[in-house]
XYZ file of C-alpha atoms in Angstrom:
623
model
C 24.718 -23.647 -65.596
C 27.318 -26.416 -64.505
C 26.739 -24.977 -60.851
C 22.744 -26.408 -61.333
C 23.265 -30.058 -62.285
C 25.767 -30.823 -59.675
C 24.999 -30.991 -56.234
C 26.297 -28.302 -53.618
C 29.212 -30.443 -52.129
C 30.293 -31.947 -55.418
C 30.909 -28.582 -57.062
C 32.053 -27.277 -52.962
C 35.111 -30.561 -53.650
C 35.982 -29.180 -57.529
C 35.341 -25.862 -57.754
C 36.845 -24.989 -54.199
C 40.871 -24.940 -55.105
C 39.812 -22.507 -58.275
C 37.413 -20.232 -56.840
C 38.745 -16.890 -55.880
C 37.959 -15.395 -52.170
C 35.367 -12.526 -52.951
C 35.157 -10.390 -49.941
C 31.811 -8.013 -49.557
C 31.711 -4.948 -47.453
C 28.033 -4.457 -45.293
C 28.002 -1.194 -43.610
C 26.840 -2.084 -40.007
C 23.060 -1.198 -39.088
C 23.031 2.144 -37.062
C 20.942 1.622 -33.365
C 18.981 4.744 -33.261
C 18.696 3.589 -28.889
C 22.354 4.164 -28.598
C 23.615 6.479 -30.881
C 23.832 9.044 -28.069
C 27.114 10.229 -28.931
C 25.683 13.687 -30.473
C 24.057 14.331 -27.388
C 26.814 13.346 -25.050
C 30.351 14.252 -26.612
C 31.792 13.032 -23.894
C 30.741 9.153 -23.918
C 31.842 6.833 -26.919
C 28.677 4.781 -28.045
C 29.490 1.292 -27.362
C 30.161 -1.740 -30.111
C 27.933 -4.132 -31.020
C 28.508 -7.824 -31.067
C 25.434 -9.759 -32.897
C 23.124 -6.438 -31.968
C 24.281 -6.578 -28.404
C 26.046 -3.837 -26.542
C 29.760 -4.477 -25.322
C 30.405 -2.343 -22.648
C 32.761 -1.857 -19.438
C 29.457 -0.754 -17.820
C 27.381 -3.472 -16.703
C 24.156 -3.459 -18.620
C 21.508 -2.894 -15.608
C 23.314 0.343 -14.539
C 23.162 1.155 -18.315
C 19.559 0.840 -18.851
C 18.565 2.753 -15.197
C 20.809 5.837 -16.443
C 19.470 5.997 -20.018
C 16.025 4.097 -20.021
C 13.363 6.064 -18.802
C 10.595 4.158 -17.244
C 7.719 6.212 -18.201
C 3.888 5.631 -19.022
C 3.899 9.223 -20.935
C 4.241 7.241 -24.498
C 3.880 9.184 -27.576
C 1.461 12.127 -26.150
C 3.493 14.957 -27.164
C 4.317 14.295 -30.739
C 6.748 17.702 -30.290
C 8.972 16.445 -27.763
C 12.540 14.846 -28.725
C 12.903 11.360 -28.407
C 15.848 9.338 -28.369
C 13.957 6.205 -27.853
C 11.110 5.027 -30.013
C 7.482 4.011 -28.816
C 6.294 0.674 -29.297
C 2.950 1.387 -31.272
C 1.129 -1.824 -29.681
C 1.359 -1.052 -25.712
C 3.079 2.310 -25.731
C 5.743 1.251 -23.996
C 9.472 3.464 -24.864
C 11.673 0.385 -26.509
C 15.035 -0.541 -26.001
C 17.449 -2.898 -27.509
C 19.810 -3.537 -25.190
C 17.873 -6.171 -21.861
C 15.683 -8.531 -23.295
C 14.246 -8.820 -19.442
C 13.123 -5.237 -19.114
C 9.800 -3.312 -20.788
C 10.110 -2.796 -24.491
C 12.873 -4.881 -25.517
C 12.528 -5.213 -29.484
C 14.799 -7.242 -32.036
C 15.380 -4.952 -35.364
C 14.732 -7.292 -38.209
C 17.590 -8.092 -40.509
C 17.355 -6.961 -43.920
C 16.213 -9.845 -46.396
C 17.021 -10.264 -50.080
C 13.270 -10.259 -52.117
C 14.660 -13.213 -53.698
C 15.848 -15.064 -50.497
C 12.628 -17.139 -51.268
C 12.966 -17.903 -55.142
C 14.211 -21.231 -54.955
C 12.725 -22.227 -51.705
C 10.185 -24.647 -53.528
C 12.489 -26.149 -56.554
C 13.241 -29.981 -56.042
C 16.630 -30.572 -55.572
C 18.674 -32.831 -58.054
C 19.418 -35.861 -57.296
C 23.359 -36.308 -56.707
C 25.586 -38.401 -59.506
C 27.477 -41.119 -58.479
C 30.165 -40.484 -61.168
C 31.506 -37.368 -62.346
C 32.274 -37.604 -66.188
C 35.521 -36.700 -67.325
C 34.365 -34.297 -70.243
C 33.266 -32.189 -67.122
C 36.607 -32.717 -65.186
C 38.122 -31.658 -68.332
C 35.955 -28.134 -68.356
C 34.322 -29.730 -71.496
C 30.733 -30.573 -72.456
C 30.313 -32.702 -75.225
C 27.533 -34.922 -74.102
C 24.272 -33.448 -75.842
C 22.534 -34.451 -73.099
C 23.984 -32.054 -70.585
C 23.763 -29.320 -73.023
C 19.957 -29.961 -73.457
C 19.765 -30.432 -69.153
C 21.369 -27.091 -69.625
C 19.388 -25.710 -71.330
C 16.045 -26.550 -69.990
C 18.120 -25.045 -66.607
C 18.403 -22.033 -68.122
C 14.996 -21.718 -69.410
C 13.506 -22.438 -66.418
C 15.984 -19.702 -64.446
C 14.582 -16.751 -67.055
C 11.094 -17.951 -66.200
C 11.816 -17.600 -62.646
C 12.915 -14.628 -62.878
C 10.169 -13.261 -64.258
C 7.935 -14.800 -62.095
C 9.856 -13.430 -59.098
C 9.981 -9.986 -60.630
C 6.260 -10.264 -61.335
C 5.675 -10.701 -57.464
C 7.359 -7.889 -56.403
C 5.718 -5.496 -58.587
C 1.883 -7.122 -57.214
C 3.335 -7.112 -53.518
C 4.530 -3.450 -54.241
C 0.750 -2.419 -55.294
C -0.830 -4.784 -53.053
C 1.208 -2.804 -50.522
C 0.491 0.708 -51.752
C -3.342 -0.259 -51.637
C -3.266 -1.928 -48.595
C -1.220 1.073 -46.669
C 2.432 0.742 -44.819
C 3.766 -2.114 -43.574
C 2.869 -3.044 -39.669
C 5.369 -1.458 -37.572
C 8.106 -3.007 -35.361
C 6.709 -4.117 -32.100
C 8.463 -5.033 -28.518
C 8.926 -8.629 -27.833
C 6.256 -8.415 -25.490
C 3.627 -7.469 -27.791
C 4.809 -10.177 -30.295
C 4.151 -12.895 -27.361
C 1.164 -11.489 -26.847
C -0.592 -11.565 -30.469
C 1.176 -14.593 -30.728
C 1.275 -16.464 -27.719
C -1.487 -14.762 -25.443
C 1.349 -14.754 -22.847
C 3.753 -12.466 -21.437
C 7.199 -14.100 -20.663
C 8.328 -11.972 -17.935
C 5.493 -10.792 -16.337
C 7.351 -10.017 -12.737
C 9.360 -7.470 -14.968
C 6.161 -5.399 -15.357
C 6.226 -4.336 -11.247
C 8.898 -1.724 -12.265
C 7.056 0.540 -14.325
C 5.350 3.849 -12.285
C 1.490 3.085 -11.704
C -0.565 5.014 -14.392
C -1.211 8.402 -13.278
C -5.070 9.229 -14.624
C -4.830 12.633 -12.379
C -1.678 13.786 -13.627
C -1.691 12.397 -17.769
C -5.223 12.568 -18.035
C -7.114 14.746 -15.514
C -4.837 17.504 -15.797
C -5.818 17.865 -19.525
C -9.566 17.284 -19.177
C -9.497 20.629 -16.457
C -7.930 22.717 -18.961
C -10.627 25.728 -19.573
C -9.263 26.514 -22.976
C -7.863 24.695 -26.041
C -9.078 21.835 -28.349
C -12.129 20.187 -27.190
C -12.168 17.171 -25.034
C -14.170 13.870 -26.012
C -13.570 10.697 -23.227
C -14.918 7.681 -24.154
C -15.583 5.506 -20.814
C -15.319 1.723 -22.218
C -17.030 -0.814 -19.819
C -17.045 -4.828 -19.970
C -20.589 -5.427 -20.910
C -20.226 -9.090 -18.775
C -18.377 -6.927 -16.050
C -20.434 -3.987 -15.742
C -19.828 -2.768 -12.324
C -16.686 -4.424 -12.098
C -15.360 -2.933 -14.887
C -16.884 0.427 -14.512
C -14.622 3.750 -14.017
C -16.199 5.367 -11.500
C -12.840 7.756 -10.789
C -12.755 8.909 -14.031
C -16.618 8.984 -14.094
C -16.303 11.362 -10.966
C -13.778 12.968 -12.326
C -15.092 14.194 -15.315
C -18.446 15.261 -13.663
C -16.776 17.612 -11.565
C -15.085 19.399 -14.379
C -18.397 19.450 -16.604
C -20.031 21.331 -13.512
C -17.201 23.521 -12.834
C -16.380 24.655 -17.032
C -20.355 24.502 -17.755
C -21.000 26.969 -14.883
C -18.201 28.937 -16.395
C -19.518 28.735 -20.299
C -22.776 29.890 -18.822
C -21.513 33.019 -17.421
C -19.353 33.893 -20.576
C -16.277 32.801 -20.006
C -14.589 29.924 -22.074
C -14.992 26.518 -20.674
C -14.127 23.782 -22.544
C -16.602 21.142 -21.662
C -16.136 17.974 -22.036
C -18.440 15.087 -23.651
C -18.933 11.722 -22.490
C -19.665 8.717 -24.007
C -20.207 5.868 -22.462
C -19.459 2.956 -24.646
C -20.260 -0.874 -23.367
C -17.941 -3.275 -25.227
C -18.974 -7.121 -25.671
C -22.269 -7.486 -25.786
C -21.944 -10.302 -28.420
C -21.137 -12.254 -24.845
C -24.649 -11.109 -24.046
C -27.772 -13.437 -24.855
C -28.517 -12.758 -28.503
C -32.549 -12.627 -27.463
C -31.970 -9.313 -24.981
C -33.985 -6.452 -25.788
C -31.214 -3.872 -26.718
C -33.596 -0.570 -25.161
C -33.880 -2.430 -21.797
C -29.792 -3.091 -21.751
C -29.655 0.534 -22.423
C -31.849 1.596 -19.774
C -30.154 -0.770 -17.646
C -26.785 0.351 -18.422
C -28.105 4.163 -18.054
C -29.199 3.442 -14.857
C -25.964 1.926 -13.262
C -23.713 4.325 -14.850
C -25.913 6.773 -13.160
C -25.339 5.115 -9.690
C -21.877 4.870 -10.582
C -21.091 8.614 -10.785
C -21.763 9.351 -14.377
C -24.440 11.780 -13.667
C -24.200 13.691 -17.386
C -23.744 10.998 -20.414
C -23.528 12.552 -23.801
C -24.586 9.049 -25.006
C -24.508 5.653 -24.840
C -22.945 3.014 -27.630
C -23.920 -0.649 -26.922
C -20.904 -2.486 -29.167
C -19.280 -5.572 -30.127
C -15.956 -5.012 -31.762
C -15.740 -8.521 -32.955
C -18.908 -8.430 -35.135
C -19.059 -4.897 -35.632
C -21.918 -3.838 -33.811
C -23.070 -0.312 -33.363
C -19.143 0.515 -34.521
C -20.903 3.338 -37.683
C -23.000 5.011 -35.038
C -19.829 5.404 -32.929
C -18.024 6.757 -35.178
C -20.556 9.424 -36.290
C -20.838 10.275 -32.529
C -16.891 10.651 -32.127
C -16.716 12.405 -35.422
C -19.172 14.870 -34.231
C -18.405 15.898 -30.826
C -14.215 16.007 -31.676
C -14.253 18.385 -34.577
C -11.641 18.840 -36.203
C -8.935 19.401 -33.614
C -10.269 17.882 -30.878
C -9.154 15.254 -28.544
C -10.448 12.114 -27.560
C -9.702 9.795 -24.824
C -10.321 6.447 -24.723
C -10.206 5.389 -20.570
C -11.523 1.987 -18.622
C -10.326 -0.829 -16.492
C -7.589 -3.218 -17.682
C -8.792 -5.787 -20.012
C -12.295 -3.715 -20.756
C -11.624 -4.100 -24.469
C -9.920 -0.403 -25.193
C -7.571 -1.607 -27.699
C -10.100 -3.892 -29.306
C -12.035 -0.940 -29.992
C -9.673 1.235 -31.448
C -8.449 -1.465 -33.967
C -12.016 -1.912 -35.225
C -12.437 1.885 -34.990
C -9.579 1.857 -37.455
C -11.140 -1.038 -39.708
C -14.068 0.863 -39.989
C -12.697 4.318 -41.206
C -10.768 2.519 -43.513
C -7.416 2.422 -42.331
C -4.852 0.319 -41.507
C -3.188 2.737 -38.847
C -4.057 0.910 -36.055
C -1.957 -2.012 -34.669
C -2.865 -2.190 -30.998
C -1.670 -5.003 -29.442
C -4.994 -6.744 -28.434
C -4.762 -9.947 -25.657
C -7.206 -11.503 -23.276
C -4.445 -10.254 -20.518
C -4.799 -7.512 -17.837
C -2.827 -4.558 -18.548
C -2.190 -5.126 -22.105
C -1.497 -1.229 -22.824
C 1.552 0.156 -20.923
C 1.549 3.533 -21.906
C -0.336 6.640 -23.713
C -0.474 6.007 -27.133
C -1.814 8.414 -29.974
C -3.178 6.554 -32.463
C -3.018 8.414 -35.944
C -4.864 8.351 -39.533
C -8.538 7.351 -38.186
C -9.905 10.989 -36.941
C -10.681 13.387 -39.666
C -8.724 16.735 -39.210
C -6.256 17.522 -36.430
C -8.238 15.767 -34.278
C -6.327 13.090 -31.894
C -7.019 9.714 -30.451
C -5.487 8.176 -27.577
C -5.365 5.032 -25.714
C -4.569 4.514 -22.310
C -3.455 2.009 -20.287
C -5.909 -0.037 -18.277
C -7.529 1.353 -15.028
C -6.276 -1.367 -11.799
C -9.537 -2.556 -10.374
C -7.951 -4.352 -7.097
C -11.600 -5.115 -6.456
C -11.981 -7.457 -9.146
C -11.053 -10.913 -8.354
C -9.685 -11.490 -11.865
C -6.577 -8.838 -10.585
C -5.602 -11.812 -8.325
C -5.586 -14.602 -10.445
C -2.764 -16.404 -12.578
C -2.813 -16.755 -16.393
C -3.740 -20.249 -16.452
C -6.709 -19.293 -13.689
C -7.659 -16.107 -15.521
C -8.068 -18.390 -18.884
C -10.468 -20.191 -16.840
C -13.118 -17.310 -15.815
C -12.746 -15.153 -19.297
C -15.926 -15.255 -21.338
C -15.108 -15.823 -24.880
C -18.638 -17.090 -26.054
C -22.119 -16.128 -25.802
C -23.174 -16.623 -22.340
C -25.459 -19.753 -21.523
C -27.474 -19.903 -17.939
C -27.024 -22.428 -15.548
C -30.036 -22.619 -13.308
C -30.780 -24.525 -10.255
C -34.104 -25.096 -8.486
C -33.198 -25.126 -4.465
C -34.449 -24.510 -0.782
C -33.282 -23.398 2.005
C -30.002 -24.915 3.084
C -28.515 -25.405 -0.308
C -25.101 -23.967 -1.356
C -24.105 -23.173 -4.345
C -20.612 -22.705 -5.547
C -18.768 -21.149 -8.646
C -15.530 -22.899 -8.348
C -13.027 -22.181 -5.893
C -14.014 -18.334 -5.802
C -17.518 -17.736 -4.686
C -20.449 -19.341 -2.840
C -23.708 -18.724 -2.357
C -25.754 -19.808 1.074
C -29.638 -19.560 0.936
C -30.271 -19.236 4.369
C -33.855 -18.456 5.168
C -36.388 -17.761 2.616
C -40.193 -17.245 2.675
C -40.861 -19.163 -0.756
C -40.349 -23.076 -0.946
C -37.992 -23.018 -3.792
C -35.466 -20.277 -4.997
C -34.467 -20.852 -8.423
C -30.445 -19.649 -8.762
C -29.027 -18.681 -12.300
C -25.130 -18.721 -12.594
C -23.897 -16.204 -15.115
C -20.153 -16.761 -15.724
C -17.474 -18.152 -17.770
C -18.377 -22.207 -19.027
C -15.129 -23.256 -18.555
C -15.749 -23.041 -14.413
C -17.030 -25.701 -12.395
C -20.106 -25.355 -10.348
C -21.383 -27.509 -7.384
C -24.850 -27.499 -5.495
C -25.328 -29.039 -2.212
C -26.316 -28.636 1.524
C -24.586 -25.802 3.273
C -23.488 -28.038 6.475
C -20.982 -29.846 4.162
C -18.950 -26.633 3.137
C -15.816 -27.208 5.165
C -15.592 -30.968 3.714
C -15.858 -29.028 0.441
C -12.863 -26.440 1.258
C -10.701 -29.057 2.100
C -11.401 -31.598 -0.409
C -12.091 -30.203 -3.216
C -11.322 -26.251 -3.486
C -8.360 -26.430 -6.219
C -8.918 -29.837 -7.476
C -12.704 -29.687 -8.340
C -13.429 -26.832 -8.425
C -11.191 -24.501 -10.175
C -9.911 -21.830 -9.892
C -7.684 -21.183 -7.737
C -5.430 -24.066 -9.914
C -3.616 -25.876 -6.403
C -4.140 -26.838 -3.357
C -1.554 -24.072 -1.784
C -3.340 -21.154 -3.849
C -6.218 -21.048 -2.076
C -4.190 -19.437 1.138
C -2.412 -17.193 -1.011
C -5.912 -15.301 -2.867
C -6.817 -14.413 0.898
C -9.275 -14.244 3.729
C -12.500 -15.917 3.121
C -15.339 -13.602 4.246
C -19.349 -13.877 4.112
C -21.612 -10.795 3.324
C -25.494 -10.766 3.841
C -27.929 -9.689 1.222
C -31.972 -9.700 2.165
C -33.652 -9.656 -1.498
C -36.716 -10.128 -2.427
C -39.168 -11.032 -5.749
C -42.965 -11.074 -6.887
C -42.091 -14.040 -9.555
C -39.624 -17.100 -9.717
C -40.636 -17.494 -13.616
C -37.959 -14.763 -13.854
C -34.804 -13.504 -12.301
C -35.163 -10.090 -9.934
C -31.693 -9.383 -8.519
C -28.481 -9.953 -9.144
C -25.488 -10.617 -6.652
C -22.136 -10.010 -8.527
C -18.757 -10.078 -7.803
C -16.479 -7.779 -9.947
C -14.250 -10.029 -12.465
C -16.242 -13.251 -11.908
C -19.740 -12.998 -12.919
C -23.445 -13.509 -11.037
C -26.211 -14.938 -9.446
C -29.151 -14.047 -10.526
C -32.062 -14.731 -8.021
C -35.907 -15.457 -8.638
C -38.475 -16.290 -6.269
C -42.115 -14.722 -4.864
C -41.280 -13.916 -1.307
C -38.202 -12.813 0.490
C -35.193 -14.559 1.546
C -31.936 -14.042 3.495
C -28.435 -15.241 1.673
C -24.737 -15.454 2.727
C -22.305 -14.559 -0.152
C -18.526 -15.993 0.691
C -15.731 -14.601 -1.121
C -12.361 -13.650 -0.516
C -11.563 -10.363 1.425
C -11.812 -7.128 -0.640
C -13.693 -8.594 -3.762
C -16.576 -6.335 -4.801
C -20.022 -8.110 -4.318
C -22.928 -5.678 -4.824
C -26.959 -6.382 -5.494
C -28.613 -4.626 -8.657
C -31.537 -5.105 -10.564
C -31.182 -8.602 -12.720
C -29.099 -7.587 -16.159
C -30.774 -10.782 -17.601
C -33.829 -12.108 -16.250
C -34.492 -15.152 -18.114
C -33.493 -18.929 -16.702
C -32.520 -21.411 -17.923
C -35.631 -24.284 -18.642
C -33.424 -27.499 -17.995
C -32.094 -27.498 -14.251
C -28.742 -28.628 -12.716
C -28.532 -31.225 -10.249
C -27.115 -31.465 -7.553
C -22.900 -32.005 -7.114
C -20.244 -31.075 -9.624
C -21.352 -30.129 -13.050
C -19.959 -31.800 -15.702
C -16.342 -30.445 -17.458
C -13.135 -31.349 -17.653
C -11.707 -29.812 -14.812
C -13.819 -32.331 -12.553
C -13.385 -35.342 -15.067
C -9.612 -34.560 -14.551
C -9.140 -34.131 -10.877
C -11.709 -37.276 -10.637
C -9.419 -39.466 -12.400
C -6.162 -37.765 -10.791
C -8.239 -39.060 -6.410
C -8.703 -42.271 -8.096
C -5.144 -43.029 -9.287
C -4.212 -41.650 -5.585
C -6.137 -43.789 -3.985
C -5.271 -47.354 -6.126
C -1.853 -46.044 -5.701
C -2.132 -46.262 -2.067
C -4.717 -49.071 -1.846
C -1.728 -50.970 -3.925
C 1.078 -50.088 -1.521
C -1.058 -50.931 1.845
C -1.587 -54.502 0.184
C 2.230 -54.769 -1.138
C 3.401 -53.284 2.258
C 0.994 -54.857 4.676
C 1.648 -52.838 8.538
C 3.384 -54.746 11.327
C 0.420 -55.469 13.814
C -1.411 -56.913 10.713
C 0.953 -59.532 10.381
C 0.703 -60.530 13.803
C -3.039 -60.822 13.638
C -2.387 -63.144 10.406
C 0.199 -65.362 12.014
C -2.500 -65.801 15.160
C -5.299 -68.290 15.344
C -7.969 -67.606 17.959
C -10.353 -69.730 19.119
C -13.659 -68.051 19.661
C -15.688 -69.684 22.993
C -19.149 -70.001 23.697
C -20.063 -68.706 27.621
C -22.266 -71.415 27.741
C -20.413 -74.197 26.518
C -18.794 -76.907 28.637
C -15.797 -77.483 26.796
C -12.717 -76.421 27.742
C -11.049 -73.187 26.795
C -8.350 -73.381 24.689
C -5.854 -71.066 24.879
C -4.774 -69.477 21.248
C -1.448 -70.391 20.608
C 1.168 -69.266 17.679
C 1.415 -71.346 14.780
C 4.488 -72.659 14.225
C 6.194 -72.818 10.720
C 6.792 -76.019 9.166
């Protein structure tokens, strides 16, 4: 009771000659990643100094001979592990190189009460010290009453704290377990949308679909086989698997020729599942995107489509109907994979999967980064049964321009809101551009005006104007106004710039026809009555196909031509003009030589007609 009225270093100064030295034993916290010793006799497990190996051996020969780089994850709940799986990206963890895939930190155990006081105002300290309490004697009544009140207010706590565990233990038993320990990598990922060493990445295998996946899918026999093909609704073709798509159709001929005659063939069921379409205009008829979407997939390679599911994760779109479908065609013991390109959304959809089964298995790391899942991961609790779901990691798509792209520059072109057109009204000529990445050259046309809708992220510049300017605009501009590439020495390093031709033509300019896309960017959408002939420049190997117009409607107000108005363009404005009165300032402070002998000459100018003499100019001389 003493110990509350005093401050901490006043009782620390009396207390501190009388106080004997208690001394507490903590059992040190085993590291299930190195306690190898049962497996390997032979080999001492190393100590640990603050969680950190000690070890003659250095620690990147360590982690080669004992980490296994692997993209397997958690597949085969039989097999052995002695590392764990991070449940976000799949990833096998390790404690031991906070540089290499999987690193974790194991959380130190917290007392529930290291929080009880955390909000109590501290006392203010006495500048005396009475001598009743030097003495070990209390005789003021007002100390006894402080006391008192101290104590009062301690029993209350306590109750109060021991209230709170007992709701955070049922609020936990309601809720479900507590979210599991992730890598670091993850955790900068929910947290920071960033990965801190992303060069690290380069030394994990490339993901194997053939040998994890394919293998698995051809098997004639076993549980049944459900793959779920997710596709970026604002990145169709870009986005779309058409391996897997091919794949699959190969083994539905092969085992369904097979079934037919008798045999067992396990077939497998495809469902084609478009993620994002919240990004979409909300006035889209939803039977025309499906036909759409049929229709491409079709083109694509996915010839036999159990079904399509148009959904937004975020708002929980078509998420029931999903379910259902899954529920369905899986059984009870089957197995269902969840495959598309990196950044398609996979994870995304799993989690809200998860939310709307009513569980809180899933904790998927989810990031608007490429390649967020590392390896397999089976995700339990949210099929009925036996049944299994797994996530994959993300398809590479070199062909998408977003594969090429920094962090900063792949902020830039993600679509995070409901997609607005930007529509321009031009002739033949005219060049459009969507920043630093793709351009658009109308360069004959039948119909006096084109009108040219630009489908793609906000947050990138566009500028219109004529085609015979383009090189001024490569040099001048390309990573300053028009973003990305972010820098002047990026452009050079995303590659060749080439030029494709596209003939197209429309019966109407009130709406859009065809599209021109480029996989990871967005579109032009073209409409006009006539024909025309159009250059498309991009860098060498981006995707750029023509399709039928995903969206036909414009929009009503037009952009003019030049840069459109955003902060990227404000910014590198105001960045030229503080150049250029930095330079103007240093011409005038620092005038050049033959100026100053031009300013320290008079010349006399002399009419050819006149009579007068010519006077020869002469220095002036200083007084």
């Amino acid at each position: 009771m003493i110990a509350r009225i005093l401050s901490r270093s006043k009782l620390k100064r009396i207390l501190s000659p009388f106080s004997p030295t208690i001394y507490t034993y903590t059992s040190p916290v085993s590291n299930s990643l190195h306690s190898l010793s049962s497996q390997n006799p032979d080999k001492t497990s190393p100590f640990h100094f603050f969680t950190k190996p000690f070890s003659s051996q250095p620690v990147k020969e360590r982690s080669l001979s004992i980490f296994p780089l692997t993209r397997d994850g958690n597949y085969d709940e039989s097999a052995a592990r002695a590392f764990p799986i991070c449940p976000g990206c799949g990833i096998t963890m390790q404690d031991f190189d906070r540089k290499q895939p999987g690193f974790f930190v194991k959380p130190s155990n917290k007392d529930p009460n290291y929080k009880k006081f955390k909000k109590m105002i501290p006392i203010l300290d006495e500048s005396e010290i009475s001598d009743s309490l030097k003495r070990g004697i209390v005789n003021d009544m007002v100390d006894v009453q402080r006391l008192e009140d101290f104590e009062n207010e301690d029993k209350m706590s306590d109750k109060m704290s021991q209230r709170g565990e007992k709701d955070l233990e049922s609020h936990n038993k309601k809720k479900g377990s507590e979210k599991p320990i992730v890598c670091t990598r993850c955790h900068n990922l929910r947290y920071h949308s960033k990965v801190k060493y992303p060069s690290v990445e380069n030394l994990l295998p490339d993901f194997d679909l053939d040998h994890t996946v394919g293998k698995r899918l051809m098997s004639i026999s076993g549980a049944r086989t459900v793959v779920l093909l997710v596709v970026d609704a604002t990145d169709f073709d870009g986005s779309f698997p058409k391996k897997v798509a091919n794949l699959v159709s190969e083994i539905i001929n092969e085992n369904e020729q097979s079934w037919k005659e008798g045999k067992s063939g396990n077939v497998p069921r495809v469902l084609l599942v478009v993620t994002k379409i919240d990004l979409l205009p909300s006035d889209i008829s939803p039977t025309g995107l499906e036909h759409w979407v049929r229709t491409r997939a079709r083109e694509g390679g996915a010839g036999k489509l159990t079904s399509v599911h148009l959904i937004s994760a975020v708002k929980d779109w078509g998420l029931k109907t999903l379910v259902d479908g899954v529920v369905k065609f899986a059984g009870q013991r089957g197995n269902v994979w969840v495959v598309g390109a990196q950044n398609a959304g996979k994870s995304t959809l799993i989690n809200a999967i998860g939310k709307c089964v009513g569980t809180n298995a899933t904790h998927l790391t989810e990031a608007p980064v490429a390649g967020t899942t590392l390896g397999i991961l089976r995700v339990e609790g949210v099929l009925p049964g036996k049944a299994k779901l797994f996530d994959t990691p993300g398809l590479l798509h070199p062909h998408q321009i977003s594969t090429r792209l920094t962090d900063e520059e792949q902020r830039l072109i993600h679509i995070k809101k409901e997609l607005k057109p930007r529509t321009y009204r031009i002739k033949a000529g005219s060049t459009v551009h969507i920043g630093g990445l793709l351009r658009l050259d109308i360069e004959e046309s039948s119909a006096d005006s084109i009108y040219v809708t630009v489908w793609a992220s906000p947050l990138i510049p566009l500028h219109m104007g004529k085609t015979e300017s383009v090189c001024m605009m490569v040099e001048e501009h390309f990573g300053r106004q028009l973003q990305p590439p972010i820098g002047e020495g990026r452009v050079e390093e995303l590659g060749k710039w080439v030029k494709r031709e596209f003939c197209v033509s429309g019966n109407w300019w009130d709406s859009s026809s065809v599209d021109i896309a480029a996989a990871g960017l967005g579109w032009f959408a073209i409409g006009l009555k006539g024909e025309a002939r159009l250059g498309v420049w991009t860098y060498d190997g981006v995707d750029v196909i023509v399709r039928n117009a995903l969206l036909p409607q414009r929009s009503q107000k037009f952009e003019v031509a030049g840069f459109t108005v955003s902060e990227i363009v404000s910014k590198a404005d105001r960045a030229r003009s503080k150049k250029n009165r930095t330079e103007n300032k240093r011409k005038q402070s620092n005038p050049t030589k033959a100026s100053l002998v031009a300013s320290s000459i008079s010349t006399v100018d002399v009419d050819s007609d006149s009579t007068d003499p010519i006077k020869v100019s002469t220095l002036e001389s200083s007084s």
